[in-house]
mmCIF file of C-alpha atoms in Angstrom:
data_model
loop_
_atom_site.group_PDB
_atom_site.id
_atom_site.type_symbol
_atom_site.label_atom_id
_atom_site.label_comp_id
_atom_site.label_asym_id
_atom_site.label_seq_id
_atom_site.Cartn_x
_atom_site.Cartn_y
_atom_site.Cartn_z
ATOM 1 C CA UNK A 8 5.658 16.514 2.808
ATOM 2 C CA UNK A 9 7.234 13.040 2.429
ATOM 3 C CA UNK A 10 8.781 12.292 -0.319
ATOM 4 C CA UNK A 11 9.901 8.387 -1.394
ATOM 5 C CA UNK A 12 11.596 7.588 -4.687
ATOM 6 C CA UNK A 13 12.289 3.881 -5.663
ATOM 7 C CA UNK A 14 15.098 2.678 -8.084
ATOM 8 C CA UNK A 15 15.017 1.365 -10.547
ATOM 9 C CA UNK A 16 11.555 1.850 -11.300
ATOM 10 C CA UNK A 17 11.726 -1.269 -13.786
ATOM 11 C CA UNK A 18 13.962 -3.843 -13.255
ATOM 12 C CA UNK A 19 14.843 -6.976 -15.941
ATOM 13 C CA UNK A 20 17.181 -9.545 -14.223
ATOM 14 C CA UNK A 21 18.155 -12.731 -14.919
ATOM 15 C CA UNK A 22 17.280 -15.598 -13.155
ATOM 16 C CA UNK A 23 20.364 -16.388 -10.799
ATOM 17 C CA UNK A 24 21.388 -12.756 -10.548
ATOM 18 C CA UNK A 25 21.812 -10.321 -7.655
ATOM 19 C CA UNK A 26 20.370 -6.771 -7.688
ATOM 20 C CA UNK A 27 19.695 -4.141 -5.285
ATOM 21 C CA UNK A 28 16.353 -1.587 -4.971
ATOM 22 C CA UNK A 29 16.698 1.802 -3.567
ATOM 23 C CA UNK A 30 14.342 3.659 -1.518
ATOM 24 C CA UNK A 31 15.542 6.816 -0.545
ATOM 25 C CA UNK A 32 13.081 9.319 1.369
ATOM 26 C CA UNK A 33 12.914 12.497 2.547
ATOM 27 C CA UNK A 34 12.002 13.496 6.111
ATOM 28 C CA UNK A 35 12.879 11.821 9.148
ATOM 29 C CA UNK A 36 11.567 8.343 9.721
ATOM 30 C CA UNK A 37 12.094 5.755 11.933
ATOM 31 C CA UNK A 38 10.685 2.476 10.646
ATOM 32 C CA UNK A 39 10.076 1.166 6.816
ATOM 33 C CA UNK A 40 8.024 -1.028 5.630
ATOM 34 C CA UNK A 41 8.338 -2.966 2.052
ATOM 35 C CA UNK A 42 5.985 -4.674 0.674
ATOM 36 C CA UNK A 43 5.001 -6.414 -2.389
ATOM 37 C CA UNK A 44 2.408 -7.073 -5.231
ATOM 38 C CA UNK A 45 1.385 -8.856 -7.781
ATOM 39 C CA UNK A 46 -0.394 -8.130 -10.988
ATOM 40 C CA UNK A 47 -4.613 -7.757 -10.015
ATOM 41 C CA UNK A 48 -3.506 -8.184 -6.255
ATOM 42 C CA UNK A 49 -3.339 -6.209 -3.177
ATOM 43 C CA UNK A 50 -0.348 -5.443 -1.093
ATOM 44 C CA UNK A 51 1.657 -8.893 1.228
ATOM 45 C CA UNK A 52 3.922 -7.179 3.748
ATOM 46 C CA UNK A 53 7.610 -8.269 3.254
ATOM 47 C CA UNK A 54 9.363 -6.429 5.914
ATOM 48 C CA UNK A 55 9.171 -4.194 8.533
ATOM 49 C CA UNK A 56 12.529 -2.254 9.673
ATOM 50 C CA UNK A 57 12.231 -0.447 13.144
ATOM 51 C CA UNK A 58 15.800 1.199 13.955
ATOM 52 C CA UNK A 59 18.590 2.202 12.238
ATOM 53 C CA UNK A 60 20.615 -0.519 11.025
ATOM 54 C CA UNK A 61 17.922 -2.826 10.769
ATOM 55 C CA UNK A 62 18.553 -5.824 8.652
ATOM 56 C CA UNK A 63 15.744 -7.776 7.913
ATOM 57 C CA UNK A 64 15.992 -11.415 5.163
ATOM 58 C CA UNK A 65 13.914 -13.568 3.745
ATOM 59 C CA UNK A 66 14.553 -15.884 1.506
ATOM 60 C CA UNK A 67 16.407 -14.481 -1.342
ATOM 61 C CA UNK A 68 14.949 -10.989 -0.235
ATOM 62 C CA UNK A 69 17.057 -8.857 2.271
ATOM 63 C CA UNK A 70 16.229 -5.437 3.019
ATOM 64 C CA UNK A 71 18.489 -2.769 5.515
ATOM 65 C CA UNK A 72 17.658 0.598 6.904
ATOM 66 C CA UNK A 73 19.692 4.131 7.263
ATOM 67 C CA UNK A 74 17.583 6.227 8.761
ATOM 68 C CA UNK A 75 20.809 9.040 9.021
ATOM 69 C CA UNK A 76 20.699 8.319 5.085
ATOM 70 C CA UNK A 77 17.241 8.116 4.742
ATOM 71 C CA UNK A 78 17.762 5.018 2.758
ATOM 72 C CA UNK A 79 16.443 1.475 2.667
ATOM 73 C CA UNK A 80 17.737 -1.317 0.374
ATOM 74 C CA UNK A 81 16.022 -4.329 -0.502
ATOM 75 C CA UNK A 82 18.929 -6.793 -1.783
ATOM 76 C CA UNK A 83 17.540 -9.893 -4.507
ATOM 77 C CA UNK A 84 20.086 -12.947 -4.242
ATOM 78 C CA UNK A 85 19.879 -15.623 -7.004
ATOM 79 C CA UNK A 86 17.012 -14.118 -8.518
ATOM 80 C CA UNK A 87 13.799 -16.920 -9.395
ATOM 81 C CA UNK A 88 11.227 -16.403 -11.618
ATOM 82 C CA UNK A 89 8.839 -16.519 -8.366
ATOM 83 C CA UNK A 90 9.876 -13.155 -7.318
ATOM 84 C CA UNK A 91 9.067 -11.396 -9.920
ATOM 85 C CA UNK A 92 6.072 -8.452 -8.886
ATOM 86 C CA UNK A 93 5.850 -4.738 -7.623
ATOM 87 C CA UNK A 94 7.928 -3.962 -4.921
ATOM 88 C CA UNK A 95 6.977 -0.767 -2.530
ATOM 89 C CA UNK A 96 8.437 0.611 0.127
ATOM 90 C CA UNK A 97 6.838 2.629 2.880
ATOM 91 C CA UNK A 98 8.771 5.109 5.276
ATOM 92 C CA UNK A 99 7.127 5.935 8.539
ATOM 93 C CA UNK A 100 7.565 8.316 11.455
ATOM 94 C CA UNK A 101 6.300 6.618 14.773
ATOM 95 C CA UNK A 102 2.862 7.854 15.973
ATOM 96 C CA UNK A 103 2.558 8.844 11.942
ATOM 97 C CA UNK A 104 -0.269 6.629 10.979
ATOM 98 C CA UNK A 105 -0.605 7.334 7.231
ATOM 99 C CA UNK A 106 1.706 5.512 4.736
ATOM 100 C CA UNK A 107 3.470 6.850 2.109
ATOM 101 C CA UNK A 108 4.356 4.707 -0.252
ATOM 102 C CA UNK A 109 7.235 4.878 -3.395
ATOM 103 C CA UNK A 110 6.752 4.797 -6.323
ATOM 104 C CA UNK A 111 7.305 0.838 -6.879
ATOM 105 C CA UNK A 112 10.096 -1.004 -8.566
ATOM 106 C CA UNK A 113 8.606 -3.725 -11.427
ATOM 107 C CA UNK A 114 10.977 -6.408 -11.109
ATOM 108 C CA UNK A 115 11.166 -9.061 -14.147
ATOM 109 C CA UNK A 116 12.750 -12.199 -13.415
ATOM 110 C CA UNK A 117 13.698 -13.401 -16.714
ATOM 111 C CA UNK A 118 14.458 -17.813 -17.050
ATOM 112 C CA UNK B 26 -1.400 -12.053 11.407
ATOM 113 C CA UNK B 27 -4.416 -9.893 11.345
ATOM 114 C CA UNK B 28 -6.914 -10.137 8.100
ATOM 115 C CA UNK B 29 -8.758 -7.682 5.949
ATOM 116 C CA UNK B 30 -11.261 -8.077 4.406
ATOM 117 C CA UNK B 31 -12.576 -5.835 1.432
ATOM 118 C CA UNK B 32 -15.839 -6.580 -1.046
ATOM 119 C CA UNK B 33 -16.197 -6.625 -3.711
ATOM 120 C CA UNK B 34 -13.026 -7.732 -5.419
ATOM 121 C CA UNK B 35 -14.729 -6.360 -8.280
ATOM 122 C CA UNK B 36 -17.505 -4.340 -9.829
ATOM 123 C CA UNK B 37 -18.836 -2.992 -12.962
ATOM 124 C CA UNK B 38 -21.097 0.149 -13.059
ATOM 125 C CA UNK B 39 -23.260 2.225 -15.234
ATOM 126 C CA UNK B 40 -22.006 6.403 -14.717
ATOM 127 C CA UNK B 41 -24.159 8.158 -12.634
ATOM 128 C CA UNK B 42 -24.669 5.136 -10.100
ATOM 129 C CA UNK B 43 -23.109 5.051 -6.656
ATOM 130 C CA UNK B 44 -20.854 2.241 -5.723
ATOM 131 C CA UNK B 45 -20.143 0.813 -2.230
ATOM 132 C CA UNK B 46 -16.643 -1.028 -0.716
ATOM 133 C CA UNK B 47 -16.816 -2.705 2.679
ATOM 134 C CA UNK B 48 -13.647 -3.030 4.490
ATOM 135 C CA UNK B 49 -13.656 -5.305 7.509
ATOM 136 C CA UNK B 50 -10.754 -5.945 10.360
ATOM 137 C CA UNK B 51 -11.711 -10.051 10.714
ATOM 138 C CA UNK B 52 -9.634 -10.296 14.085
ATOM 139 C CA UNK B 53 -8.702 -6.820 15.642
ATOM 140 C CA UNK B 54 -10.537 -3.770 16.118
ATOM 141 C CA UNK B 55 -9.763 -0.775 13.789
ATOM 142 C CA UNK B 56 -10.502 2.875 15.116
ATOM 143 C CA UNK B 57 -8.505 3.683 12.068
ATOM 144 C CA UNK B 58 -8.403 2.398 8.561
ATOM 145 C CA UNK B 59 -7.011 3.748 5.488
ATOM 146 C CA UNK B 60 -8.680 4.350 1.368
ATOM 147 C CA UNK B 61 -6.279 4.383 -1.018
ATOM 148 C CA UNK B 62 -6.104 4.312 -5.077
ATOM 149 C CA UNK B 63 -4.328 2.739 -7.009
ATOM 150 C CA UNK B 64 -3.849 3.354 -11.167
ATOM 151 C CA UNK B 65 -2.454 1.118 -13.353
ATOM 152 C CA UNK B 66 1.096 0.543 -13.306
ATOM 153 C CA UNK B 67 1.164 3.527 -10.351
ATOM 154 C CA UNK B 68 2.097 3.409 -6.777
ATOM 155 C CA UNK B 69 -1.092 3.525 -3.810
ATOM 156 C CA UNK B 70 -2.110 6.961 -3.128
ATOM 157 C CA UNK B 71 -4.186 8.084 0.105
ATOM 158 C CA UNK B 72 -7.345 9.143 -0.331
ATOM 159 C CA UNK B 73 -8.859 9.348 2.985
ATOM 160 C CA UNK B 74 -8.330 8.460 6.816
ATOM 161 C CA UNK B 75 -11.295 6.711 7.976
ATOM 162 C CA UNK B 76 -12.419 7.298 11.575
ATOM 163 C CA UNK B 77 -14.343 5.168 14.100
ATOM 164 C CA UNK B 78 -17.671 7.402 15.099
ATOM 165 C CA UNK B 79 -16.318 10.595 13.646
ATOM 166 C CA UNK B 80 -15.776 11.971 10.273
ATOM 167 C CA UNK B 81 -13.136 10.855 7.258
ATOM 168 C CA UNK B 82 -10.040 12.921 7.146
ATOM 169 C CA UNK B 83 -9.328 13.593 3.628
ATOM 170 C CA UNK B 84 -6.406 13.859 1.278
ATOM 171 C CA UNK B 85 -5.636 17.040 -0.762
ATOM 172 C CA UNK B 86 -7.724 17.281 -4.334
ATOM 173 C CA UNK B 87 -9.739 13.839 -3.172
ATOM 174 C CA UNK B 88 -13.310 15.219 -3.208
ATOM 175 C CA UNK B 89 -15.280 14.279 0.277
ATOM 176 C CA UNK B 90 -18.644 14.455 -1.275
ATOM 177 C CA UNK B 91 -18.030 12.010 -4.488
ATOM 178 C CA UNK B 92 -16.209 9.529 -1.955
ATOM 179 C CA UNK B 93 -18.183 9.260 1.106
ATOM 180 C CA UNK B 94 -16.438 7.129 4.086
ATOM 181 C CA UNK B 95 -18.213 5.714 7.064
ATOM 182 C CA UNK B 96 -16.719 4.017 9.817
ATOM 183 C CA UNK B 97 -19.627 3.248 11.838
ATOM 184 C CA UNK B 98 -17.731 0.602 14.096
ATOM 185 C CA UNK B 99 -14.348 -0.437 15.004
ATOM 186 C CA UNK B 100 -14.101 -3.431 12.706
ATOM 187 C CA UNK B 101 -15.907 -1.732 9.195
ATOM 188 C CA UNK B 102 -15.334 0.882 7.349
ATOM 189 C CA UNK B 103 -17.293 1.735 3.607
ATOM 190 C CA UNK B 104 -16.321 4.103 1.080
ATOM 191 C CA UNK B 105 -18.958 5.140 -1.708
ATOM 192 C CA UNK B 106 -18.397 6.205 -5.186
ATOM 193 C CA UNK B 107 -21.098 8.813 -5.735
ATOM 194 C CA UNK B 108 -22.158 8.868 -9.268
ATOM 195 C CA UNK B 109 -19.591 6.992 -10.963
ATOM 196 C CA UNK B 110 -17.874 8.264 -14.103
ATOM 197 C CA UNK B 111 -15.470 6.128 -16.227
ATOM 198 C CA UNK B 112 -12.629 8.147 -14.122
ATOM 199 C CA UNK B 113 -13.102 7.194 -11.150
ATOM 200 C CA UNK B 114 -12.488 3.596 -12.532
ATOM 201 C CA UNK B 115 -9.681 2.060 -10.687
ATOM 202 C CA UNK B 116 -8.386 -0.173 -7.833
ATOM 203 C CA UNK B 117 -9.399 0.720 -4.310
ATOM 204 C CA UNK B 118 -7.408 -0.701 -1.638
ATOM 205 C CA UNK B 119 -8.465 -0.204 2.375
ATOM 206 C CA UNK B 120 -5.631 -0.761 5.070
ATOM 207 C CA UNK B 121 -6.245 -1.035 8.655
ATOM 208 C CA UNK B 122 -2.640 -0.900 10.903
ATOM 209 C CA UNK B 123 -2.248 -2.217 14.232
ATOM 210 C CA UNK B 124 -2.184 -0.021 16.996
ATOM 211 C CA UNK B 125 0.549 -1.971 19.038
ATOM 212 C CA UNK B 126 4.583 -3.230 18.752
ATOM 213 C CA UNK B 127 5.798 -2.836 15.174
ATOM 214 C CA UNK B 128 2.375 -1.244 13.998
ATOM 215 C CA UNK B 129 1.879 -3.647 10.726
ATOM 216 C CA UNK B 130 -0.617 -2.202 8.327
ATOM 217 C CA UNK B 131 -3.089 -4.893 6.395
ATOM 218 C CA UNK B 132 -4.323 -4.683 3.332
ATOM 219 C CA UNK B 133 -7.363 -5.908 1.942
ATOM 220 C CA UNK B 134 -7.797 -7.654 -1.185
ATOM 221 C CA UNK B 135 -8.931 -4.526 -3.361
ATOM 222 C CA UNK B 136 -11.368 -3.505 -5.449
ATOM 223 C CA UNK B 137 -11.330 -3.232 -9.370
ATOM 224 C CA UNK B 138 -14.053 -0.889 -10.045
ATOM 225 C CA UNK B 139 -15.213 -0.083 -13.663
ATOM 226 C CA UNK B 140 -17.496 2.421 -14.897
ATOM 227 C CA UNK B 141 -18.919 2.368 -17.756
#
């Protein structure tokens, strides 16, 4: 059974800061998907990382992929207050059509 | 990209009354789409995979008769809430993925469903 743990699960920055959220995993998988939501709202895709080594940015949002690790980062430069939400991420193995989803980091972007 | 669409966004119910979700794929065709639940403050969890013309795979300890799923055609999928009790209350989120290149999933808007 997959397993995916996010940290931190709750996350206070300041506005202007850097931070980094983990999402470590634990069976093989060869793409990730991280996504985001707001308060009331349903899930806008952010990324989608199909190889090891993947690096994928946005924005201010960057996220990688280890698949030998089993670890995906998703880097926050010069936090804004507009970023601040639910972040998931989503490990898949290809032909794998279910989702599993973390357990979601709360990021507060704090003026 | 592709759209999915879910109704209600919300709903309020009496317990004991059955509640129905559509899902819709607006632009591709679906022969699979996903139910999942959401609690407050909590991550999505699967309840069921819905399948076009066949029966609803379901998820350990989700019960098949109090959520019934129907995907009678490749662009909608419905999941009921048989007799509603204040626990089922939640948010209800269907997903449909694509079935080529880097095999997106969408999400439709959810449902906040409260039972009263």
């Amino acid at each position: 059974e997959l397993k995916v743990e996010q940290n931190p699960l709750f996350l206070s920055m300041q506005e202007g800061k850097n931070y980094t959220i983990y999402c470590n995993y634990s069976t093989t998988s060869d793409r990730l998907y991280w996504y985001r939501q707001d308060p009331g709202k349903s899930l806008e895709s952010l990324f989608v990382l199909l190889s090891n080594g993947a690096v994928k940015q946005e924005g201010r949002l960057m996220a990688s992929l280890d698949t030998k690790a089993r670890l995906s980062t998703l880097h926050i430069t010069a936090a804004v207050h507009d970023l601040s939400a639910t972040y998931f991420c989503a490990p898949n193995l290809f032909g794998n059509e279910k989702l599993t989803f973390g357990t979601g980091t709360r990021l507060t972007i704090i003026p | 990209g592709a759209v999915v669409s879910q109704h209600p966004s919300r709903v309020i119910c009496k317990s004991g009354t059955s509640v129905k979700i559509e899902c819709r794929s607006l632009d591709f065709q679906a022969t699979t789409m996903f139910w999942y639940r959401q609690f407050p403050k909590q991550s999505l969890m699967l309840m069921a995979t819905s399948n076009e013309g066949s029966k609803a795979t379901y998820e350990q300890g989700v019960e098949k008769d109090k959520f019934l799923i129907n995907h009678a055609s490749l662009t909608l999928s419905t999941l009921t809430v048989t007799s509603a009790h204040p626990e089922d209350s939640s948010f209800y989120i269907c997903s449909a993925r694509e079935r080529t290149g880097p095999f997106l999933a969408f999400f439709g808007q959810g449902t906040r469903l409260t039972v009263v």
